[in-house]
Tab-separated table of C-alpha atoms in Angstrom:
chain	number	residue	atom	x	y	z
A	1317	MET	CA	-0.226	-0.126	0.097
A	1318	GLU	CA	1.113	3.379	-0.777
A	1319	TYR	CA	0.760	6.043	2.231
A	1320	ARG	CA	0.537	10.011	1.539
A	1321	LYS	CA	0.679	12.886	3.918
A	1322	LEU	CA	-2.608	14.877	4.074
A	1323	GLY	CA	-2.272	18.503	3.104
A	1324	ASN	CA	-0.499	20.510	5.942
A	1325	THR	CA	-1.009	17.774	8.321
A	1326	ASP	CA	0.998	14.499	9.843
A	1327	LEU	CA	-1.636	12.331	8.970
A	1328	ALA	CA	-0.133	9.483	6.635
A	1329	LEU	CA	-3.359	8.054	5.137
A	1330	SER	CA	-3.389	4.990	2.550
A	1331	VAL	CA	-3.911	6.275	-0.673
A	1332	ILE	CA	-6.687	3.954	-1.268
A	1333	THR	CA	-9.270	4.337	1.620
A	1334	HIS	CA	-12.290	2.449	2.554
A	1335	GLY	CA	-15.280	4.456	1.685
A	1336	ALA	CA	-18.031	3.335	4.155
A	1337	PHE	CA	-21.265	4.818	2.766
A	1338	ALA	CA	-22.542	1.658	0.962
A	1339	ILE	CA	-22.172	-0.323	4.143
A	1340	GLY	CA	-24.429	1.851	5.766
A	1341	GLY	CA	-27.190	0.466	3.495
A	1342	ASN	CA	-29.513	3.257	3.073
A	1343	MET	CA	-29.784	4.558	-0.536
A	1344	TRP	CA	-27.676	1.573	-1.509
A	1345	GLY	CA	-30.637	-1.246	-1.333
A	1346	GLY	CA	-29.097	-2.439	2.404
A	1347	ASN	CA	-26.250	-4.388	2.893
A	1348	GLU	CA	-25.476	-7.610	5.265
A	1349	LYS	CA	-23.852	-6.820	8.753
A	1350	LYS	CA	-21.244	-9.565	8.405
A	1351	ASP	CA	-20.325	-8.556	4.872
A	1352	SER	CA	-19.759	-4.795	5.925
A	1353	ILE	CA	-17.499	-5.823	8.798
A	1354	ASP	CA	-15.490	-8.501	7.016
A	1355	SER	CA	-15.079	-5.667	4.151
A	1356	ILE	CA	-13.469	-3.631	6.972
A	1357	HIS	CA	-11.150	-6.462	7.974
A	1358	ALA	CA	-10.092	-7.222	4.704
A	1359	SER	CA	-8.996	-3.642	3.876
A	1360	LEU	CA	-7.116	-3.346	7.086
A	1361	ASP	CA	-5.430	-6.760	6.090
A	1362	TYR	CA	-4.056	-5.328	2.942
A	1363	GLY	CA	-2.720	-2.344	4.132
A	1364	VAL	CA	-5.785	0.140	3.751
A	1365	THR	CA	-5.444	2.054	7.347
A	1366	THR	CA	-7.898	4.775	6.501
A	1367	ILE	CA	-11.630	4.513	6.921
A	1368	ASP	CA	-14.026	7.251	5.874
A	1369	THR	CA	-17.515	7.278	7.206
A	1370	ALA	CA	-20.292	9.820	7.983
A	1371	PRO	CA	-23.298	9.953	10.480
A	1372	PHE	CA	-25.733	9.957	7.793
A	1373	TYR	CA	-24.268	6.668	6.220
A	1374	GLY	CA	-27.212	4.366	7.540
A	1375	PHE	CA	-28.045	6.867	10.164
A	1376	GLY	CA	-25.264	6.117	12.391
A	1377	LEU	CA	-25.149	2.125	11.265
A	1378	SER	CA	-21.859	2.781	9.437
A	1379	GLU	CA	-20.251	4.328	12.041
A	1380	GLU	CA	-21.271	1.879	14.559
A	1381	MET	CA	-20.149	-1.399	12.417
A	1382	ILE	CA	-16.886	0.535	12.007
A	1383	GLY	CA	-16.536	0.443	15.747
A	1384	GLU	CA	-17.362	-3.011	16.152
A	1385	ALA	CA	-14.981	-4.138	13.350
A	1386	ILE	CA	-11.846	-1.991	15.142
A	1387	LYS	CA	-12.435	-2.886	18.498
A	1388	GLY	CA	-9.369	-4.614	19.984
A	1389	LYS	CA	-7.302	-3.288	17.067
A	1390	ASP	CA	-4.328	-1.076	17.487
A	1391	ARG	CA	-6.202	2.224	17.104
A	1392	SER	CA	-2.919	4.056	16.375
A	1393	LYS	CA	-2.399	2.265	13.250
A	1394	ILE	CA	-6.046	3.114	11.881
A	1395	GLN	CA	-7.286	6.368	10.540
A	1396	LEU	CA	-10.851	7.345	11.129
A	1397	LEU	CA	-12.360	9.943	8.946
A	1398	THR	CA	-15.919	11.136	9.634
A	1399	LYS	CA	-17.940	13.911	9.141
A	1400	PHE	CA	-20.834	16.161	10.419
A	1401	GLY	CA	-23.608	18.638	9.327
A	1402	LEU	CA	-26.388	16.221	7.996
A	1403	VAL	CA	-29.418	15.992	10.793
A	1404	TRP	CA	-32.104	13.508	10.180
A	1405	ASP	CA	-33.610	13.141	13.484
A	1406	GLY	CA	-35.189	16.467	14.308
A	1407	SER	CA	-32.687	17.352	16.846
A	1408	ASN	CA	-32.044	20.632	14.619
A	1409	ASN	CA	-35.707	21.760	15.519
A	1410	GLY	CA	-36.293	23.233	12.179
A	1411	LYS	CA	-33.066	24.893	11.655
A	1412	GLY	CA	-30.324	24.602	9.097
A	1413	GLU	CA	-31.144	24.433	5.191
A	1414	PHE	CA	-33.717	21.590	3.997
A	1415	PHE	CA	-31.347	19.026	1.953
A	1416	PHE	CA	-33.560	16.276	0.619
A	1417	ASN	CA	-35.979	13.566	1.892
A	1418	ALA	CA	-34.170	10.295	2.655
A	1419	GLU	CA	-36.038	7.036	2.541
A	1420	ASP	CA	-35.852	4.498	5.374
A	1421	SER	CA	-37.860	1.367	5.807
A	1422	GLY	CA	-40.569	3.201	3.170
A	1423	LYS	CA	-40.517	6.342	5.260
A	1424	GLN	CA	-39.650	9.710	3.849
A	1425	ILE	CA	-37.291	11.437	6.410
A	1426	PRO	CA	-35.935	15.121	5.881
A	1427	VAL	CA	-32.479	15.495	6.131
A	1428	PHE	CA	-31.179	19.159	6.868
A	1429	LYS	CA	-27.490	20.722	6.241
A	1430	TYR	CA	-26.734	22.074	9.867
A	1431	THR	CA	-23.457	23.314	10.899
A	1432	ALA	CA	-24.010	25.584	13.904
A	1433	LYS	CA	-21.334	25.307	16.637
A	1434	ALA	CA	-23.376	23.712	19.023
A	1435	ASN	CA	-24.788	20.828	16.643
A	1436	VAL	CA	-20.971	20.220	15.508
A	1437	ILE	CA	-19.857	19.612	19.245
A	1438	LYS	CA	-22.925	17.445	19.860
A	1439	GLU	CA	-22.627	14.929	16.559
A	1440	VAL	CA	-18.771	14.651	17.418
A	1441	GLU	CA	-19.841	12.982	20.882
A	1442	GLU	CA	-22.281	11.280	18.782
A	1443	SER	CA	-19.683	9.756	16.597
A	1444	LEU	CA	-17.015	9.051	19.036
A	1445	LYS	CA	-19.581	6.975	20.897
A	1446	ARG	CA	-20.661	4.888	17.798
A	1447	LEU	CA	-17.063	4.765	16.655
A	1448	GLY	CA	-15.879	3.464	20.148
A	1449	THR	CA	-13.042	5.840	20.077
A	1450	ASP	CA	-11.875	9.119	22.103
A	1451	TYR	CA	-10.599	11.043	18.988
A	1452	ILE	CA	-11.218	11.204	15.249
A	1453	ASP	CA	-8.265	11.468	12.988
A	1454	LEU	CA	-10.178	13.873	10.416
A	1455	LEU	CA	-13.651	15.431	11.097
A	1456	GLN	CA	-14.935	16.966	7.864
A	1457	LEU	CA	-18.102	19.372	7.198
A	1458	HIS	CA	-20.408	17.253	5.005
A	1459	TRP	CA	-21.932	19.781	3.036
A	1460	PRO	CA	-22.274	23.626	3.079
A	1461	ASP	CA	-24.938	25.064	5.303
A	1462	ASN	CA	-25.801	28.535	4.032
A	1463	THR	CA	-27.559	29.497	7.083
A	1464	THR	CA	-24.722	29.098	9.234
A	1465	PRO	CA	-21.660	31.571	8.818
A	1466	ILE	CA	-18.602	29.512	7.657
A	1467	ALA	CA	-16.526	31.244	10.656
A	1468	GLU	CA	-18.932	29.778	13.293
A	1469	THR	CA	-18.407	26.502	11.831
A	1470	MET	CA	-14.582	26.849	11.583
A	1471	GLU	CA	-14.467	28.188	15.562
A	1472	ALA	CA	-16.404	24.627	16.498
A	1473	LEU	CA	-13.576	22.686	14.690
A	1474	GLU	CA	-10.707	24.582	16.274
A	1475	LEU	CA	-12.430	24.119	19.546
A	1476	LEU	CA	-12.652	20.445	18.968
A	1477	ILE	CA	-8.961	20.415	17.991
A	1478	GLN	CA	-7.809	22.081	20.930
A	1479	GLN	CA	-9.695	19.609	23.054
A	1480	GLY	CA	-8.101	16.844	21.443
A	1481	LYS	CA	-11.172	15.281	20.096
A	1482	ILE	CA	-10.283	15.693	16.594
A	1483	ARG	CA	-6.695	15.398	15.413
A	1484	THR	CA	-7.487	17.871	12.193
A	1485	ALA	CA	-10.305	19.260	10.369
A	1486	GLY	CA	-11.373	19.462	6.740
A	1487	VAL	CA	-14.663	20.071	4.844
A	1488	SER	CA	-16.584	18.602	1.906
A	1489	ASN	CA	-18.182	19.806	-1.324
A	1490	TYR	CA	-16.781	23.164	-0.403
A	1491	ASP	CA	-15.843	25.717	-3.531
A	1492	VAL	CA	-13.047	27.402	-3.886
A	1493	ASP	CA	-14.493	30.856	-2.552
A	1494	GLN	CA	-15.723	28.782	0.606
A	1495	LEU	CA	-12.298	27.449	1.106
A	1496	LYS	CA	-10.800	30.937	1.243
A	1497	GLU	CA	-13.294	32.343	3.764
A	1498	ALA	CA	-13.079	28.944	5.785
A	1499	SER	CA	-9.126	29.974	5.888
A	1500	GLN	CA	-9.536	33.067	7.395
A	1501	THR	CA	-10.677	31.164	10.544
A	1502	LEU	CA	-8.608	27.802	10.423
A	1503	GLU	CA	-6.170	26.122	8.428
A	1504	LEU	CA	-8.025	23.413	6.863
A	1505	ALA	CA	-6.569	19.977	5.937
A	1506	SER	CA	-8.702	18.908	3.054
A	1507	ASN	CA	-11.463	19.095	0.834
A	1508	GLN	CA	-13.497	15.789	0.127
A	1509	VAL	CA	-14.928	16.195	-3.618
A	1510	SER	CA	-16.632	14.313	-6.026
A	1511	TYR	CA	-14.258	13.232	-9.101
A	1512	SER	CA	-13.822	10.262	-11.456
A	1513	MET	CA	-12.827	9.999	-15.079
A	1514	LEU	CA	-16.510	10.970	-16.241
A	1515	ASN	CA	-16.576	14.055	-13.559
A	1516	ARG	CA	-13.268	16.041	-14.030
A	1517	SER	CA	-14.584	19.522	-13.262
A	1518	ILE	CA	-12.358	19.949	-10.102
A	1519	GLU	CA	-9.208	20.252	-12.467
A	1520	ASN	CA	-10.442	23.792	-13.312
A	1521	ASN	CA	-10.384	25.415	-10.106
A	1522	HIS	CA	-9.794	23.191	-6.922
A	1523	VAL	CA	-6.608	21.746	-8.386
A	1524	PRO	CA	-4.957	24.853	-8.821
A	1525	TYR	CA	-6.218	26.065	-5.219
A	1526	ALA	CA	-4.870	22.876	-3.471
A	1527	LEU	CA	-1.585	22.908	-5.135
A	1528	ALA	CA	-1.166	26.596	-4.253
A	1529	THR	CA	-2.399	26.204	-0.653
A	1530	ASN	CA	-0.967	22.533	-0.011
A	1531	THR	CA	-4.665	21.689	0.928
A	1532	GLY	CA	-5.621	17.912	0.318
A	1533	ILE	CA	-8.105	16.620	-2.074
A	1534	ILE	CA	-10.079	13.607	-0.849
A	1535	VAL	CA	-11.768	12.011	-3.652
A	1536	TYR	CA	-15.120	10.325	-3.500
A	1537	SER	CA	-17.006	8.397	-6.260
A	1538	PRO	CA	-14.245	7.772	-8.240
A	1539	MET	CA	-16.162	4.495	-9.860
A	1540	GLU	CA	-19.158	6.924	-10.232
A	1541	ARG	CA	-20.932	4.340	-7.721
A	1542	GLY	CA	-19.996	1.364	-9.842
A	1543	LEU	CA	-20.737	2.452	-13.019
A	1544	LEU	CA	-16.950	2.390	-14.251
A	1545	THR	CA	-16.987	-1.118	-12.918
A	1546	GLY	CA	-18.425	-2.170	-16.321
A	1547	LYS	CA	-20.854	-4.778	-14.540
A	1548	TYR	CA	-23.689	-2.830	-14.690
A	1549	PHE	CA	-23.667	-2.985	-18.727
A	1550	ASN	CA	-23.458	-7.014	-18.369
A	1551	GLU	CA	-25.451	-8.989	-15.793
A	1552	SER	CA	-25.920	-6.746	-12.824
A	1553	LYS	CA	-29.367	-5.473	-11.925
A	1554	LEU	CA	-29.883	-2.726	-9.331
A	1555	SER	CA	-32.635	-2.665	-6.379
A	1556	GLU	CA	-35.791	-0.889	-6.786
A	1557	ASN	CA	-34.687	1.311	-3.766
A	1558	ASP	CA	-30.774	1.920	-5.146
A	1559	HIS	CA	-30.422	5.585	-5.770
A	1560	ARG	CA	-28.390	4.864	-8.738
A	1561	ASN	CA	-31.066	3.952	-10.751
A	1562	GLY	CA	-31.531	7.444	-11.199
A	1563	TYR	CA	-27.985	8.801	-10.694
A	1564	PHE	CA	-26.822	6.809	-13.517
A	1565	ALA	CA	-29.222	8.572	-15.893
A	1566	GLN	CA	-27.001	11.620	-15.953
A	1567	PHE	CA	-24.308	9.891	-18.270
A	1568	ASP	CA	-24.302	9.204	-21.891
A	1569	LEU	CA	-24.498	5.332	-21.189
A	1570	ASP	CA	-23.683	4.187	-24.594
A	1571	LYS	CA	-20.234	6.300	-24.459
A	1572	VAL	CA	-19.419	5.115	-21.383
A	1573	LYS	CA	-19.889	1.683	-22.408
A	1574	THR	CA	-17.784	1.935	-25.485
A	1575	PHE	CA	-15.038	3.991	-23.510
A	1576	LEU	CA	-14.910	1.057	-21.067
A	1577	GLN	CA	-14.375	-1.551	-23.839
A	1578	VAL	CA	-11.377	0.526	-25.199
A	1579	ILE	CA	-9.444	0.580	-21.725
A	1580	GLU	CA	-10.186	-2.853	-20.691
A	1581	PRO	CA	-7.865	-4.492	-22.594
A	1582	ILE	CA	-5.200	-2.454	-20.803
A	1583	ALA	CA	-6.239	-3.881	-17.563
A	1584	GLN	CA	-6.555	-7.147	-18.908
A	1585	ARG	CA	-3.012	-7.249	-19.888
A	1586	LYS	CA	-2.042	-6.253	-16.222
A	1587	GLY	CA	-4.223	-9.047	-14.822
A	1588	ALA	CA	-6.580	-6.390	-13.242
A	1589	THR	CA	-9.792	-5.434	-13.523
A	1590	LEU	CA	-11.385	-2.355	-14.994
A	1591	SER	CA	-12.248	-1.099	-11.345
A	1592	GLN	CA	-8.617	-1.452	-10.450
A	1593	LEU	CA	-7.468	0.464	-13.559
A	1594	VAL	CA	-9.847	3.161	-12.864
A	1595	LEU	CA	-8.838	3.429	-9.262
A	1596	LYS	CA	-5.098	3.447	-10.041
A	1597	TRP	CA	-5.560	6.071	-12.788
A	1598	THR	CA	-7.422	8.198	-10.042
A	1599	THR	CA	-4.674	8.291	-7.547
A	1600	LEU	CA	-2.076	9.528	-10.361
A	1601	GLN	CA	-3.927	12.678	-10.977
A	1602	PRO	CA	-2.708	15.980	-9.767
A	1603	ALA	CA	-3.260	17.254	-6.151
A	1604	ILE	CA	-5.236	13.991	-5.263
A	1605	SER	CA	-4.172	12.994	-1.647
A	1606	ILE	CA	-6.433	9.748	-1.251
A	1607	VAL	CA	-9.185	7.983	-3.162
A	1608	LEU	CA	-12.417	6.565	-1.390
A	1609	ALA	CA	-13.152	3.055	-2.638
A	1610	GLY	CA	-16.356	1.797	-1.461
A	1611	ALA	CA	-16.751	-1.869	-0.537
A	1612	ARG	CA	-19.398	-4.313	0.679
A	1613	ASN	CA	-17.724	-7.429	0.976
A	1614	ALA	CA	-14.305	-8.926	1.533
A	1615	GLN	CA	-13.397	-9.528	-1.867
A	1616	GLN	CA	-14.483	-5.937	-3.128
A	1617	ALA	CA	-12.021	-4.814	-0.332
A	1618	ILE	CA	-9.266	-6.857	-1.317
A	1619	GLU	CA	-9.575	-5.867	-5.081
A	1620	ASN	CA	-9.625	-2.070	-4.164
A	1621	ALA	CA	-6.362	-2.442	-2.007
A	1622	LYS	CA	-4.630	-4.318	-4.910
A	1623	ALA	CA	-5.273	-1.431	-7.488
A	1624	VAL	CA	-2.252	0.384	-5.826
A	1625	ASN	CA	0.021	-2.157	-7.327
A	1626	ILE	CA	-0.712	-1.566	-10.931
A	1627	ASN	CA	1.466	0.112	-13.158
A	1628	ILE	CA	0.290	2.254	-16.033
A	1629	SER	CA	2.676	3.400	-18.436
A	1630	ASP	CA	2.770	7.236	-19.715
A	1631	GLU	CA	1.681	5.561	-23.233
A	1632	GLU	CA	-1.163	3.784	-21.677
A	1633	LEU	CA	-1.967	7.227	-19.661
A	1634	GLU	CA	-2.083	8.847	-23.026
A	1635	ILE	CA	-4.516	6.211	-24.595
A	1636	ILE	CA	-7.177	6.647	-21.490
A	1637	ASN	CA	-6.848	10.515	-21.613
A	1638	ASN	CA	-7.362	10.487	-25.261
A	1639	GLU	CA	-10.333	8.458	-25.074
A	1640	LEU	CA	-11.516	10.704	-22.028
A	1641	SER	CA	-11.334	13.665	-24.308
A	1642	LYS	CA	-14.053	12.721	-26.456
A	1643	PHE	CA	-16.635	12.923	-23.566
């Protein structure tokens, strides 16, 4: 496994990080607890020391399973990354910014973006309990909340660092202007953003800013929620309540299928899967610190971890990038 320093911090994170959204189950058609915990154990066994989650994933379930999976293990060798700022239990008392209605057991649950200081502190205590730990390595704002001043949220993070409850702080889904405003109060370690072969918009502004300020970029959805594995063009069928039924509709699926057919021989020559080739390509892009890869079972976790072992030549990169330029 390869490990990279995150931005301006002393955190050394595994370049392939276990993304724990799917094991929470909600929005992903559910998942088996044993498979979820096995996926975490397999990640750790293959050198993936970093796990990224959030309270919203499974409404606390993802954090709880991570806590169970790492119980008794050497905590100093595991980096826990979680988030705050999405409230679904009504504890915000109507405050914050309405985000969307999440479905759980057939019920519509309103989710709010809420990053007021008191709520940040409250959520951290809840996450620490679920994770079974006394500190979080990287705490990240999940989504910007336009009803709370950025400075107030950053002050809460600064206090938590001083208290030793978090080692460092970052954000998710911030634009560059928001990053600049936040930096007036607190030096952020990272920004977690969506990035993939099919979604490269961060290259215009986020990447130059990250390079100029030594801010880490954590990538989520590098596989576009499984689309770039290629399997959904073959045998796989999504559950009715799987959010990807709608998510995949944003892409020109015929173009995506053609692209994967062109690059698949590169993966085959290396004895690798399309997933591994895509993950490796993502780790090679400028300013990228770590790449989140979801795994719902041990086999997927092992496959993700082994992606770092692939070597992509300059010629192969050129082939891939030339095909991507057609999108």
